[in-house]
CSV table of N, CA, C and O in Angstrom, one decimal:
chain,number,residue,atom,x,y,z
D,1364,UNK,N,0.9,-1.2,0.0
D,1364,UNK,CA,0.0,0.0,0.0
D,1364,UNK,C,0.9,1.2,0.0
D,1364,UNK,O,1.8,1.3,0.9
D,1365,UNK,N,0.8,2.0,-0.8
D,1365,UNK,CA,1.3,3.4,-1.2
D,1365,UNK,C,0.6,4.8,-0.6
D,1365,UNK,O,-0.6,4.9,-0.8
D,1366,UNK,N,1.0,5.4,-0.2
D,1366,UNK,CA,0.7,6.8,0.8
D,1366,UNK,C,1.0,7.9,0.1
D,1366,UNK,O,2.2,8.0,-0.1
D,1367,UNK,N,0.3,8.7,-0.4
D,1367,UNK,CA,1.0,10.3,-0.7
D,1367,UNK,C,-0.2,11.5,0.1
D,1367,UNK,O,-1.3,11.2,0.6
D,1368,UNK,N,0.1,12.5,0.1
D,1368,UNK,CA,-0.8,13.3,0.9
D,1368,UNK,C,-0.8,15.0,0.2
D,1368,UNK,O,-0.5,14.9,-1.0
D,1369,UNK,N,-0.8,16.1,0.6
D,1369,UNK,CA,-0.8,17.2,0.6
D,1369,UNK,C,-1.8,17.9,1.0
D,1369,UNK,O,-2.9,17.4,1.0
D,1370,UNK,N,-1.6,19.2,1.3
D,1370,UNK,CA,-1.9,20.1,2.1
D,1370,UNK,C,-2.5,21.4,1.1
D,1370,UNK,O,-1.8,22.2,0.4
D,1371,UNK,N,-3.9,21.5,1.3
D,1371,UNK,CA,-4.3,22.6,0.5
D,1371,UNK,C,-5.9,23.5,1.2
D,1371,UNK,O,-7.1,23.5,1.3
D,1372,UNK,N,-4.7,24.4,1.7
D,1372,UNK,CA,-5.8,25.3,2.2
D,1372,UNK,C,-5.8,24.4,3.6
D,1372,UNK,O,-4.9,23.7,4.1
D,1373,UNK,N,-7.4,24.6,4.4
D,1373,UNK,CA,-7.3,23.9,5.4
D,1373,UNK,C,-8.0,22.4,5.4
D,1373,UNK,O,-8.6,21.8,6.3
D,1374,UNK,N,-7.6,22.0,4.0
D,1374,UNK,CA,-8.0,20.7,3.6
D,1374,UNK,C,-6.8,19.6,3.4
D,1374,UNK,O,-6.4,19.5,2.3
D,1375,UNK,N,-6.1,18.6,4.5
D,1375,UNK,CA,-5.8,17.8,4.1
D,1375,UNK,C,-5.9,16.4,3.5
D,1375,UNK,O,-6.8,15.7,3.9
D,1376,UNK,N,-5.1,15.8,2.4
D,1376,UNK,CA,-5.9,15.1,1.0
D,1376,UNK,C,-4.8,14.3,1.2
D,1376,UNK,O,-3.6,14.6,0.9
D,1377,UNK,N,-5.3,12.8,1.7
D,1377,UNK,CA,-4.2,11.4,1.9
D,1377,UNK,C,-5.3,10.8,0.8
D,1377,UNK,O,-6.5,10.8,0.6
D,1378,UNK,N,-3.9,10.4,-0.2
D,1378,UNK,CA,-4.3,9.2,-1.5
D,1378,UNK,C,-3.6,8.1,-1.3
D,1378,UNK,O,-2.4,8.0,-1.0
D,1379,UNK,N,-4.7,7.0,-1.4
D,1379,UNK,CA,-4.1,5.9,-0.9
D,1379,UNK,C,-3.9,4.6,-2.1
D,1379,UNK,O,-4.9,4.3,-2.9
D,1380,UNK,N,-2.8,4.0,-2.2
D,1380,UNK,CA,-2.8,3.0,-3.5
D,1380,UNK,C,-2.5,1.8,-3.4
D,1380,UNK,O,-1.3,1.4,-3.5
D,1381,UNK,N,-3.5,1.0,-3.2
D,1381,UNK,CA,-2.9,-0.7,-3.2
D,1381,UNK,C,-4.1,-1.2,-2.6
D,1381,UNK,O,-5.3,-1.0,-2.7
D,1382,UNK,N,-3.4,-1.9,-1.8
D,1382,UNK,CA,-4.9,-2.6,-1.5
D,1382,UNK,C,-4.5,-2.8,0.4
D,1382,UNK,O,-3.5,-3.1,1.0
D,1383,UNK,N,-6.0,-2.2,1.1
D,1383,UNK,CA,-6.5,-1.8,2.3
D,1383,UNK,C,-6.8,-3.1,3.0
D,1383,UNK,O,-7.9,-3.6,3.1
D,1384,UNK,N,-5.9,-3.7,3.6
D,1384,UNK,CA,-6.3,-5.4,4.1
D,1384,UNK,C,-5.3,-5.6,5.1
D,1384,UNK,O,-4.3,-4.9,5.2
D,1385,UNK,N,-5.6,-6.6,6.1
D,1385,UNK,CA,-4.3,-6.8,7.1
D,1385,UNK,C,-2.9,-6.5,7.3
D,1385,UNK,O,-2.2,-5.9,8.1
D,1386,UNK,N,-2.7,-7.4,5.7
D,1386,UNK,CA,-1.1,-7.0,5.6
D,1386,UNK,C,-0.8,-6.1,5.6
D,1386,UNK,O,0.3,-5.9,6.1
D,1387,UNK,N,-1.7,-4.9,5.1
D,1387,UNK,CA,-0.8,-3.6,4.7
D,1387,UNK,C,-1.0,-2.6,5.8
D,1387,UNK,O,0.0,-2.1,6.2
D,1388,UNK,N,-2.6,-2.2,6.4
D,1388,UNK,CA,-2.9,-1.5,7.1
D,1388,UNK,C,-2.2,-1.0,8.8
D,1388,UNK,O,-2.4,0.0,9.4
D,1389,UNK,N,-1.6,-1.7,9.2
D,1389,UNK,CA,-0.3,-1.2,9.8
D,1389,UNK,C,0.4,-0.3,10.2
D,1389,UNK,O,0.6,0.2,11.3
D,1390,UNK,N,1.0,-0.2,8.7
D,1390,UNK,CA,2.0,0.4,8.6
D,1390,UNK,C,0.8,1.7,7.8
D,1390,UNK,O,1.2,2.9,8.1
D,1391,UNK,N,0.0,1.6,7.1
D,1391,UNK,CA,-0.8,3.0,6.3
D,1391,UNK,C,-1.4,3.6,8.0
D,1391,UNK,O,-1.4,4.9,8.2
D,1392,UNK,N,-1.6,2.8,8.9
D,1392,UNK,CA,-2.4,3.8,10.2
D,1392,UNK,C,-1.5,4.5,10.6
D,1392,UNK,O,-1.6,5.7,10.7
D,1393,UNK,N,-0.2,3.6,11.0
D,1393,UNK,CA,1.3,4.9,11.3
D,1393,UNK,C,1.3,6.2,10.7
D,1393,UNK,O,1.1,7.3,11.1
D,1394,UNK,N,1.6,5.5,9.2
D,1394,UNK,CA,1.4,7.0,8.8
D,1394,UNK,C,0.6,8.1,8.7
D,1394,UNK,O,1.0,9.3,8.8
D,1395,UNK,N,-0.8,7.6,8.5
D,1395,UNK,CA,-2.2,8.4,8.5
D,1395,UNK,C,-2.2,9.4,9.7
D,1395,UNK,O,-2.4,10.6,9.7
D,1396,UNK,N,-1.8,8.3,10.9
D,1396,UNK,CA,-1.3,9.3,12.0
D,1396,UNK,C,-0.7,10.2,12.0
D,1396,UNK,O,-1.1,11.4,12.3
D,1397,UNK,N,0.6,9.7,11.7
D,1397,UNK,CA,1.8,10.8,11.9
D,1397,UNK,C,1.1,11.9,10.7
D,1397,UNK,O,1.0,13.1,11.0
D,1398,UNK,N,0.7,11.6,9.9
D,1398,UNK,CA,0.1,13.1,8.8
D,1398,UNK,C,-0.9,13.6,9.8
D,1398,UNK,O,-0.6,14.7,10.3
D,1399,UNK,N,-2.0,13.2,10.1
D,1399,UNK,CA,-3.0,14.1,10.8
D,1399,UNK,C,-2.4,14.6,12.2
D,1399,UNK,O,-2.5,15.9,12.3
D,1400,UNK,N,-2.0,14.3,13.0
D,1400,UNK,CA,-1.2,14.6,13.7
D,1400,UNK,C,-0.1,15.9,13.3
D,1400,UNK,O,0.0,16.9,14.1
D,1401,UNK,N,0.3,15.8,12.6
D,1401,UNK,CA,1.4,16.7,12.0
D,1401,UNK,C,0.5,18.2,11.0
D,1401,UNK,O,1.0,19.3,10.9
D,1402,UNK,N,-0.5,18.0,10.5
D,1402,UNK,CA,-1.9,19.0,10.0
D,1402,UNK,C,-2.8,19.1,11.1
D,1402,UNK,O,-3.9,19.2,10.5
D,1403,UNK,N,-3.0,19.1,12.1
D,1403,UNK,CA,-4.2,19.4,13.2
D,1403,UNK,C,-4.6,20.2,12.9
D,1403,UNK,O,-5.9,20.1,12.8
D,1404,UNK,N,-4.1,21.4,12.5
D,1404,UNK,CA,-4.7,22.8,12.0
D,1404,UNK,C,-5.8,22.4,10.9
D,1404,UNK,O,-6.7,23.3,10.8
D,1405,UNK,N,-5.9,21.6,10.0
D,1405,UNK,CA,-6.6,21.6,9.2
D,1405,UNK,C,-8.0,21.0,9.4
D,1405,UNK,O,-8.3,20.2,10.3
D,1406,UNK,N,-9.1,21.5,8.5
D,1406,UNK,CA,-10.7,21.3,9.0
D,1406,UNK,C,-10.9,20.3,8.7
D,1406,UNK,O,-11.4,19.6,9.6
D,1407,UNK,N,-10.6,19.8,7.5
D,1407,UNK,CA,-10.7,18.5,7.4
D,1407,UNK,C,-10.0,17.4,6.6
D,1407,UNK,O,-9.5,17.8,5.5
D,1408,UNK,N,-10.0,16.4,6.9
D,1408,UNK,CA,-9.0,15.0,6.2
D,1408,UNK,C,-10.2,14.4,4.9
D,1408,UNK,O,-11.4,14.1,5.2
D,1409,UNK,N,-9.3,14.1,3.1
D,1409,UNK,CA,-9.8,13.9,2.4
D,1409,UNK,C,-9.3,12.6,2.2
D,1409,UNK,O,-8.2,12.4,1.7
D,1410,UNK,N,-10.1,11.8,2.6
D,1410,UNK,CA,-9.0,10.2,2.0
D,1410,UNK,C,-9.8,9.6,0.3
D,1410,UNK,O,-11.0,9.3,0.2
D,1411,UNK,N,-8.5,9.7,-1.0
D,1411,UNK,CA,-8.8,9.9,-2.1
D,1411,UNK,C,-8.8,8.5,-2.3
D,1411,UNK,O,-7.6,8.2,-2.2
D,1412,UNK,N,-9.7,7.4,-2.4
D,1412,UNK,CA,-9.8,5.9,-2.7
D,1412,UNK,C,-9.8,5.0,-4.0
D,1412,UNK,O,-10.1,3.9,-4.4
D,1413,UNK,N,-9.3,6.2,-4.5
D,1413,UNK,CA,-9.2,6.3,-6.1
D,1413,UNK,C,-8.7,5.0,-7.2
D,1413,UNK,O,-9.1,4.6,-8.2
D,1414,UNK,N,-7.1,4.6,-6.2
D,1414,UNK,CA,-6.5,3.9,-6.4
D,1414,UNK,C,-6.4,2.5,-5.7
D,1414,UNK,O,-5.5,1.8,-6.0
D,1415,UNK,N,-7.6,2.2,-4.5
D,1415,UNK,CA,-7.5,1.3,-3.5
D,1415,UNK,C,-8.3,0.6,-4.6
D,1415,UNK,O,-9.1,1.2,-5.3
D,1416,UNK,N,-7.7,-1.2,-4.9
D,1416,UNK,CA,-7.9,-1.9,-5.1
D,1416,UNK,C,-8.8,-3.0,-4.9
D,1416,UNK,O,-9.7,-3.5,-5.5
D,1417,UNK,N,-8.3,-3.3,-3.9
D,1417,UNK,CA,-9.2,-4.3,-2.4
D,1417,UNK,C,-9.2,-3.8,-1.2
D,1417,UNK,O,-8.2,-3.4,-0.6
D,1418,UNK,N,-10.5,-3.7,-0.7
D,1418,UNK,CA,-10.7,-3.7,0.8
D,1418,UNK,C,-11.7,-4.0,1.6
D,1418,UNK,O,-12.9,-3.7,1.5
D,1419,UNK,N,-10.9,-4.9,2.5
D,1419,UNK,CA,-12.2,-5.6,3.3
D,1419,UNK,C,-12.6,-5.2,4.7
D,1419,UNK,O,-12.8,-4.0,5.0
D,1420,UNK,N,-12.7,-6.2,5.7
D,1420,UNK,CA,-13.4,-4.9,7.3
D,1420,UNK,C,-12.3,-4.4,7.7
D,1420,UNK,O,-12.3,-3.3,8.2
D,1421,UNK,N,-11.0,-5.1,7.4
D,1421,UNK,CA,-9.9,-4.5,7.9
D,1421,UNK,C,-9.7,-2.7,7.8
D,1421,UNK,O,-9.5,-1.8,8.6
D,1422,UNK,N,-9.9,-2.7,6.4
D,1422,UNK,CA,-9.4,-1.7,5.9
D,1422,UNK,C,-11.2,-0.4,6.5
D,1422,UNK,O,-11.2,0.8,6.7
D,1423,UNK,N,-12.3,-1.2,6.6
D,1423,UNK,CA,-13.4,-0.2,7.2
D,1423,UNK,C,-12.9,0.0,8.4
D,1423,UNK,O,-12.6,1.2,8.4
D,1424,UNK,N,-12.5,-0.6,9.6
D,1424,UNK,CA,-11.7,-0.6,10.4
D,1424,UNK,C,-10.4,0.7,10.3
D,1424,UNK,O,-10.4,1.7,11.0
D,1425,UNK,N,-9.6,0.4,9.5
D,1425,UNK,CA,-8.9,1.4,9.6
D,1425,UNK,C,-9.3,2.7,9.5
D,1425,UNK,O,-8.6,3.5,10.2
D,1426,UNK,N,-10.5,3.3,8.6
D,1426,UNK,CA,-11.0,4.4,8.2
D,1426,UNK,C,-11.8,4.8,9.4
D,1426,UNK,O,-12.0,6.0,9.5
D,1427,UNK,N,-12.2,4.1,10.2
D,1427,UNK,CA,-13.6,4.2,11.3
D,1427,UNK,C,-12.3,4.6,12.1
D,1427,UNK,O,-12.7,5.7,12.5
D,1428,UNK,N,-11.1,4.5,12.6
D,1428,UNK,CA,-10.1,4.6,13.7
D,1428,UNK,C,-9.4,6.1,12.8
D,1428,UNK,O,-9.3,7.1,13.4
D,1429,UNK,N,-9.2,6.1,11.8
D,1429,UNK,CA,-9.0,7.7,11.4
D,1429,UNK,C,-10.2,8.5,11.5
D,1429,UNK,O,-9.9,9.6,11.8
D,1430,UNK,N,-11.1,8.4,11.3
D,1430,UNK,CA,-12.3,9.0,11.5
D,1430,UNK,C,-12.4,9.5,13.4
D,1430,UNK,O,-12.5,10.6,13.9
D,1431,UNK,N,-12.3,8.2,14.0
D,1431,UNK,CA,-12.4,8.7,15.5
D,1431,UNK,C,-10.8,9.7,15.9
D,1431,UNK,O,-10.8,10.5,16.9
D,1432,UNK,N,-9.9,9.5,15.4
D,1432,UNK,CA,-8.8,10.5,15.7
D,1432,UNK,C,-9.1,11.6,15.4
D,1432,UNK,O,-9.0,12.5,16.3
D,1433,UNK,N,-9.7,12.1,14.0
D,1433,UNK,CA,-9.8,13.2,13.3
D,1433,UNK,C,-10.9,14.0,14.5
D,1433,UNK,O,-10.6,15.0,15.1
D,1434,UNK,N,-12.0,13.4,14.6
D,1434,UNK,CA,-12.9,14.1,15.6
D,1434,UNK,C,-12.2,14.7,16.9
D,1434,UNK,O,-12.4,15.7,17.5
D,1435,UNK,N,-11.4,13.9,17.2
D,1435,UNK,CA,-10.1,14.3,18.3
D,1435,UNK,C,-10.1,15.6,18.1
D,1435,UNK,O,-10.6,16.5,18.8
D,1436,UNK,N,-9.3,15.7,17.0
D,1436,UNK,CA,-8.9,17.0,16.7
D,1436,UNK,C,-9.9,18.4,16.3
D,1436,UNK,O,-9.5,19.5,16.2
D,1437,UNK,N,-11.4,17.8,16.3
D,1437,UNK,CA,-11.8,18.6,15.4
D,1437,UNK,C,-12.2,18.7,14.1
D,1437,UNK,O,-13.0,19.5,13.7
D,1438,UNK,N,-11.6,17.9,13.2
D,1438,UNK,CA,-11.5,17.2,11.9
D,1438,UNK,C,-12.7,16.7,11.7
D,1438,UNK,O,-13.4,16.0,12.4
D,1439,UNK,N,-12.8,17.3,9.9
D,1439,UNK,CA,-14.7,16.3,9.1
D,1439,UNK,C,-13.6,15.3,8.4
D,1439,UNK,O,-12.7,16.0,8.0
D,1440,UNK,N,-13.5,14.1,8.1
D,1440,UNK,CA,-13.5,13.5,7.2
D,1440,UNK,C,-14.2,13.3,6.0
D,1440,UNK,O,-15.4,13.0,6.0
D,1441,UNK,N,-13.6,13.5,5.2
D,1441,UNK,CA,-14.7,12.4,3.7
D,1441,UNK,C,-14.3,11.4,3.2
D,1441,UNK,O,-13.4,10.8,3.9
D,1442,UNK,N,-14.5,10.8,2.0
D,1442,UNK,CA,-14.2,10.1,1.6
D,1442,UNK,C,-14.1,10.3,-0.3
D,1442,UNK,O,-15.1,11.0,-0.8
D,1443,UNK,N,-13.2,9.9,-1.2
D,1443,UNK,CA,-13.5,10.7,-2.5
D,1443,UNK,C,-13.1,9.5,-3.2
D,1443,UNK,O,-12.1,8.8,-3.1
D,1444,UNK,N,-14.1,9.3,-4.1
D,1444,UNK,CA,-13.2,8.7,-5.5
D,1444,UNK,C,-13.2,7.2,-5.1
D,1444,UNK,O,-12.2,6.6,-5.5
D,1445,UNK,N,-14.1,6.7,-4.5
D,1445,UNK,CA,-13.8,5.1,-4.0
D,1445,UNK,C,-14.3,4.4,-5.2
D,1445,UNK,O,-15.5,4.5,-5.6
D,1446,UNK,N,-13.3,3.5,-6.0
D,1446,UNK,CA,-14.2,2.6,-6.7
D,1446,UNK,C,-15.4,1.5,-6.3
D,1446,UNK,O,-15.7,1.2,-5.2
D,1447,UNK,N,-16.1,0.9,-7.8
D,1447,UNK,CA,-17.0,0.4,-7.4
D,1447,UNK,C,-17.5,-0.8,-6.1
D,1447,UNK,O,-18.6,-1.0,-5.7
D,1448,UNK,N,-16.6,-1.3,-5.9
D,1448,UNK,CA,-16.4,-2.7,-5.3
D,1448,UNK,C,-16.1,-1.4,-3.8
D,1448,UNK,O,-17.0,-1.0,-3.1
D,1449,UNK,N,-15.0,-1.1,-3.5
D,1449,UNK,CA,-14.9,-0.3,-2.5
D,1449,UNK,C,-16.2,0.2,-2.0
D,1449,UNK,O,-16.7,-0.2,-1.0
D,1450,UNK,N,-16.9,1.4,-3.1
D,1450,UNK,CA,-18.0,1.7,-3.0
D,1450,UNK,C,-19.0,0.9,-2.0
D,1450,UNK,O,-19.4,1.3,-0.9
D,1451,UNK,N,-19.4,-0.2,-2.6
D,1451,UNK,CA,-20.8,-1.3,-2.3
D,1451,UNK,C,-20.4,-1.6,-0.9
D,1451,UNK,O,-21.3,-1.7,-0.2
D,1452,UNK,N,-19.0,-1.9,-0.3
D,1452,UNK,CA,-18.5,-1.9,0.8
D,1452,UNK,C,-18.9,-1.1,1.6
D,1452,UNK,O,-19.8,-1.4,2.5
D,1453,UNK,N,-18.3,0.1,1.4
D,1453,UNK,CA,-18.2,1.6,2.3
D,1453,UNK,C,-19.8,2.2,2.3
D,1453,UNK,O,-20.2,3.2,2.9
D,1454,UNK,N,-20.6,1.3,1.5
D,1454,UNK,CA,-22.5,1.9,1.7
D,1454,UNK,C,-23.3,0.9,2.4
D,1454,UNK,O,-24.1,1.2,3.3
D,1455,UNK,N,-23.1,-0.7,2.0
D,1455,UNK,CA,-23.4,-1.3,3.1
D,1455,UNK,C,-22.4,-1.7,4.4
D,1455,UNK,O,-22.2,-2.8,4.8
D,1456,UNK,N,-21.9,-0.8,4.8
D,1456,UNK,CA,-21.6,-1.3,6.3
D,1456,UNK,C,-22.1,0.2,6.6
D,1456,UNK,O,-21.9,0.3,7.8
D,1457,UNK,N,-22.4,0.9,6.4
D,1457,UNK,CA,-22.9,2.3,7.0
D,1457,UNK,C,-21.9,3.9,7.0
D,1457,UNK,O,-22.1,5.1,7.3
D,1458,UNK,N,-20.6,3.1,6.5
D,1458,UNK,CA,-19.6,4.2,6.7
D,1458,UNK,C,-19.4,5.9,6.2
D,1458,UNK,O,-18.7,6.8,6.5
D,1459,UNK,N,-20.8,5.7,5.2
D,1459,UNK,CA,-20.7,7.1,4.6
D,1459,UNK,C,-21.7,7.5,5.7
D,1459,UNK,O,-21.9,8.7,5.6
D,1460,UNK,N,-22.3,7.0,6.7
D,1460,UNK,CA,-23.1,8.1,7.5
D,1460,UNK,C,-22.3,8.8,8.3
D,1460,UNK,O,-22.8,9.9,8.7
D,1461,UNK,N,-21.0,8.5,8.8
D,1461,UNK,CA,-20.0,9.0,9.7
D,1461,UNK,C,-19.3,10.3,8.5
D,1461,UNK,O,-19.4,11.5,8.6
D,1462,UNK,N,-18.7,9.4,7.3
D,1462,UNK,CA,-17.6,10.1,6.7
D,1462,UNK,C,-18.5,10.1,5.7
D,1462,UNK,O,-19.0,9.0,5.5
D,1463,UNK,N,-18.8,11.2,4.8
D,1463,UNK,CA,-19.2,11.5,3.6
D,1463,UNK,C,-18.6,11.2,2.3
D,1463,UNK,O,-17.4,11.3,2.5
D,1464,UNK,N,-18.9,10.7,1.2
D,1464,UNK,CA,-18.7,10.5,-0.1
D,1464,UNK,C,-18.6,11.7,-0.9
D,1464,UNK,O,-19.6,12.4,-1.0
D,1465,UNK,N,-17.2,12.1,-1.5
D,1465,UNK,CA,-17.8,13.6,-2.5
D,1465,UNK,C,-17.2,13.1,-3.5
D,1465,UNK,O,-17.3,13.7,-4.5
Protein backbone atom coordinates (compact mmCIF):
# COMPACT_ATOMS: atom_id res chain seq x y z
CA UNK A 1 0.00 0.00 0.00
CA UNK A 2 1.33 3.37 -1.16
CA UNK A 3 0.66 6.80 0.75
CA UNK A 4 0.97 10.29 -0.75
CA UNK A 5 -0.84 13.32 0.93
CA UNK A 6 -0.78 17.24 0.56
CA UNK A 7 -1.91 20.13 2.06
CA UNK A 8 -4.35 22.57 0.47
CA UNK A 9 -5.77 25.32 2.23
CA UNK A 10 -7.27 23.90 5.44
CA UNK A 11 -7.99 20.66 3.58
CA UNK A 12 -5.81 17.81 4.12
CA UNK A 13 -5.92 15.11 1.00
CA UNK A 14 -4.22 11.35 1.93
CA UNK A 15 -4.31 9.19 -1.49
CA UNK A 16 -4.08 5.93 -0.93
CA UNK A 17 -2.81 3.01 -3.54
CA UNK A 18 -2.90 -0.72 -3.22
CA UNK A 19 -4.91 -2.63 -1.47
CA UNK A 20 -6.51 -1.82 2.29
CA UNK A 21 -6.32 -5.39 4.06
CA UNK A 22 -4.25 -6.85 7.06
CA UNK A 23 -1.14 -7.03 5.61
CA UNK A 24 -0.84 -3.60 4.73
CA UNK A 25 -2.90 -1.49 7.12
CA UNK A 26 -0.28 -1.16 9.80
CA UNK A 27 2.02 0.40 8.55
CA UNK A 28 -0.83 2.99 6.27
CA UNK A 29 -2.43 3.81 10.17
CA UNK A 30 1.32 4.85 11.32
CA UNK A 31 1.36 7.02 8.81
CA UNK A 32 -2.16 8.36 8.45
CA UNK A 33 -1.30 9.35 11.98
CA UNK A 34 1.83 10.80 11.88
CA UNK A 35 0.14 13.10 8.80
CA UNK A 36 -3.02 14.15 10.77
CA UNK A 37 -1.17 14.62 13.72
CA UNK A 38 1.41 16.69 11.99
CA UNK A 39 -1.88 19.01 10.00
CA UNK A 40 -4.21 19.41 13.23
CA UNK A 41 -4.73 22.77 12.03
CA UNK A 42 -6.61 21.55 9.15
CA UNK A 43 -10.73 21.29 8.96
CA UNK A 44 -10.71 18.47 7.41
CA UNK A 45 -8.96 15.02 6.19
CA UNK A 46 -9.76 13.95 2.43
CA UNK A 47 -9.00 10.22 2.01
CA UNK A 48 -8.77 9.88 -2.15
CA UNK A 49 -9.83 5.95 -2.69
CA UNK A 50 -9.20 6.28 -6.13
CA UNK A 51 -6.50 3.87 -6.36
CA UNK A 52 -7.50 1.34 -3.49
CA UNK A 53 -7.91 -1.87 -5.10
CA UNK A 54 -9.17 -4.30 -2.43
CA UNK A 55 -10.70 -3.75 0.84
CA UNK A 56 -12.17 -5.63 3.30
CA UNK A 57 -13.44 -4.91 7.28
CA UNK A 58 -9.88 -4.52 7.93
CA UNK A 59 -9.40 -1.68 5.86
CA UNK A 60 -13.43 -0.19 7.18
CA UNK A 61 -11.71 -0.59 10.45
CA UNK A 62 -8.87 1.44 9.60
CA UNK A 63 -10.95 4.41 8.24
CA UNK A 64 -13.63 4.24 11.33
CA UNK A 65 -10.07 4.65 13.68
CA UNK A 66 -9.04 7.66 11.39
CA UNK A 67 -12.30 8.99 11.52
CA UNK A 68 -12.42 8.72 15.46
CA UNK A 69 -8.75 10.47 15.66
CA UNK A 70 -9.84 13.18 13.32
CA UNK A 71 -12.94 14.14 15.59
CA UNK A 72 -10.13 14.29 18.32
CA UNK A 73 -8.94 16.98 16.69
CA UNK A 74 -11.80 18.59 15.37
CA UNK A 75 -11.52 17.20 11.94
CA UNK A 76 -14.69 16.32 9.09
CA UNK A 77 -13.45 13.45 7.21
CA UNK A 78 -14.67 12.35 3.66
CA UNK A 79 -14.17 10.08 1.56
CA UNK A 80 -13.48 10.65 -2.51
CA UNK A 81 -13.22 8.66 -5.46
CA UNK A 82 -13.80 5.06 -4.02
CA UNK A 83 -14.16 2.56 -6.73
CA UNK A 84 -16.99 0.43 -7.40
CA UNK A 85 -16.40 -2.71 -5.27
CA UNK A 86 -14.92 -0.32 -2.51
CA UNK A 87 -18.04 1.70 -2.99
CA UNK A 88 -20.81 -1.25 -2.31
CA UNK A 89 -18.46 -1.89 0.79
CA UNK A 90 -18.25 1.61 2.26
CA UNK A 91 -22.53 1.89 1.74
CA UNK A 92 -23.44 -1.32 3.07
CA UNK A 93 -21.59 -1.35 6.30
CA UNK A 94 -22.89 2.27 7.03
CA UNK A 95 -19.56 4.17 6.72
CA UNK A 96 -20.74 7.05 4.59
CA UNK A 97 -23.15 8.05 7.53
CA UNK A 98 -20.04 8.96 9.73
CA UNK A 99 -17.64 10.07 6.66
CA UNK A 100 -19.17 11.54 3.56
CA UNK A 101 -18.68 10.50 -0.06
CA UNK A 102 -17.77 13.56 -2.46
Amino acid sequence: MNMQSRRTGESLYIYLDGELDEHSVAQVRERADRLIDENAGASRAVFNLAAVRFMDSTGIGFLIGRYKKLRKYGMVMALESPNAGADKILALSGVYSLMPKI
